Coordinates of C-alpha atoms in Angstrom, one line a residue:
M1 CA -37.7 -3.4 22.3
T2 CA -36.8 -0.8 19.1
K3 CA -33.7 -1.6 17.2
S4 CA -31.5 1.8 17.0
K5 CA -30.9 2.6 13.4
P6 CA -27.1 3.1 12.4
Q7 CA -25.4 6.6 12.3
S8 CA -25.0 6.7 8.8
D9 CA -27.1 5.5 5.9
E10 CA -23.9 5.0 3.6
P11 CA -22.8 1.2 3.8
I12 CA -19.4 0.7 5.6
K13 CA -16.7 0.4 3.0
Q14 CA -14.6 -2.8 3.7
W15 CA -11.3 -4.5 1.5
I16 CA -10.1 -7.8 1.0
A17 CA -6.7 -8.0 1.5
V18 CA -4.1 -10.7 1.1
A19 CA -0.7 -9.9 3.0
P20 CA 2.2 -11.9 4.2
E21 CA 2.4 -12.4 8.2
S22 CA 5.3 -10.4 8.1
C23 CA 3.1 -7.3 7.4
E24 CA 0.8 -6.6 10.2
L25 CA -2.0 -4.7 8.9
G26 CA -3.5 -4.4 12.5
A27 CA -3.6 -0.9 14.5
A28 CA -1.0 -0.4 17.0
K29 CA -1.8 -2.0 20.3
S30 CA -0.5 1.1 22.5
S31 CA 0.8 4.5 21.7
E32 CA 4.2 3.4 21.8
D33 CA 3.6 0.6 19.1
A34 CA 4.1 1.8 15.4
C35 CA 1.3 1.0 12.7
P36 CA 2.4 0.2 9.1
I37 CA 3.0 3.0 6.7
F38 CA 1.8 3.4 3.2
H39 CA 4.0 5.4 0.8
S40 CA 3.7 6.5 -2.7
L41 CA 6.6 5.9 -4.5
P42 CA 7.9 5.5 -8.1
H43 CA 7.4 2.0 -9.4
P44 CA 10.5 0.4 -10.3
K45 CA 9.8 -0.6 -13.7
T46 CA 7.2 2.0 -15.0
G47 CA 8.2 4.8 -12.9
E48 CA 4.5 5.5 -12.3
A49 CA 3.4 6.3 -8.6
S50 CA 2.5 2.8 -6.6
L51 CA 1.7 2.2 -2.9
F52 CA 4.1 0.5 -0.9
L53 CA 3.6 -0.8 2.6
F54 CA 6.4 -0.7 4.8
S55 CA 5.9 -2.7 8.1
A56 CA 5.8 -1.2 11.9
D57 CA 8.9 -2.9 12.3
C58 CA 10.8 -1.4 9.0
K59 CA 11.7 -5.1 8.3
T60 CA 9.3 -5.6 5.2
V61 CA 7.8 -3.7 2.2
C62 CA 5.0 -4.7 -0.2
E63 CA 3.7 -3.5 -3.1
L64 CA -0.1 -3.2 -2.9
V65 CA -1.5 -4.6 -6.1
K66 CA -5.1 -4.1 -6.7
F67 CA -6.9 -7.0 -9.0
S68 CA -10.4 -6.4 -10.5
E69 CA -12.7 -7.8 -12.2
E70 CA -16.4 -6.7 -13.0
P71 CA -19.1 -7.2 -12.1
G72 CA -17.7 -8.6 -8.1
S73 CA -18.6 -8.4 -4.9
W74 CA -17.4 -9.5 -1.6
F75 CA -19.8 -11.2 1.4
V76 CA -18.3 -9.8 4.5
G77 CA -20.0 -11.0 7.9
E78 CA -23.8 -10.1 7.0
T79 CA -23.0 -7.4 4.4
V80 CA -22.3 -7.4 0.5
Q81 CA -19.1 -5.2 -0.2
K82 CA -20.0 -3.9 -3.5
D83 CA -16.2 -3.3 -4.7
G84 CA -15.1 -7.0 -5.7
S85 CA -11.6 -6.0 -5.9
L86 CA -9.1 -7.8 -4.4
Y87 CA -5.9 -6.2 -2.8
L88 CA -2.4 -8.4 -2.8
L89 CA 0.7 -7.2 -1.0
T90 CA 3.8 -8.7 -2.1
P91 CA 7.1 -8.5 -0.5
V92 CA 9.7 -6.3 -2.5
D93 CA 13.5 -6.2 -2.0
P94 CA 13.8 -2.3 -1.1
V95 CA 16.7 -1.9 -3.2
F96 CA 14.4 -2.1 -6.1
L97 CA 12.8 1.1 -4.8
L98 CA 15.7 3.1 -5.5
I99 CA 16.2 2.1 -9.1
P100 CA 14.0 5.5 -10.5
F101 CA 15.8 8.0 -8.5
L102 CA 19.1 6.4 -9.7
V103 CA 17.9 6.2 -13.6
T104 CA 16.8 10.1 -12.8
A105 CA 20.5 10.9 -11.4
A106 CA 22.2 9.1 -14.2
A107 CA 19.7 10.8 -16.8
A108 CA 20.8 14.2 -15.2
N109 CA 24.4 13.3 -15.9
T110 CA 25.5 13.7 -11.6
R111 CA 28.2 11.2 -11.1
Y112 CA 29.0 12.3 -7.5
S113 CA 26.1 12.9 -5.6
L114 CA 24.7 12.7 -2.1
L115 CA 22.2 10.0 -1.3
D116 CA 20.0 12.8 -0.4
Q117 CA 19.9 14.3 -3.1
V118 CA 19.6 11.2 -5.4
V119 CA 16.5 10.2 -3.5
E120 CA 14.8 13.4 -3.8
S121 CA 11.4 13.5 -5.3
S122 CA 9.5 16.1 -6.8
D123 CA 5.9 14.6 -5.8

């Protein structure tokens, strides 16, 4: 019996992530179930784009932080993943995500604005 070749010669890319139980990272079990969603939003401290994970039930928001140290790799099953990065999902209070938008609105000297206008992003 001959062993079949994989369809692609490229290795499967996998990442190691540490997340709280409240952020389920698995796929939806059925079409009615919602999956967690990643959004790129301005970071509350720096204003630079960062990734945030909104849980499927919309009760938890986590910031995605990448820790990388060279050289590094992971053993996953019977494979070696060249990217030795570790991804951490840390819970964040959603109110902090409004800070960059409020700072921008204050700089524009708009005292009375609708919330939809304040959180509108140019990105």
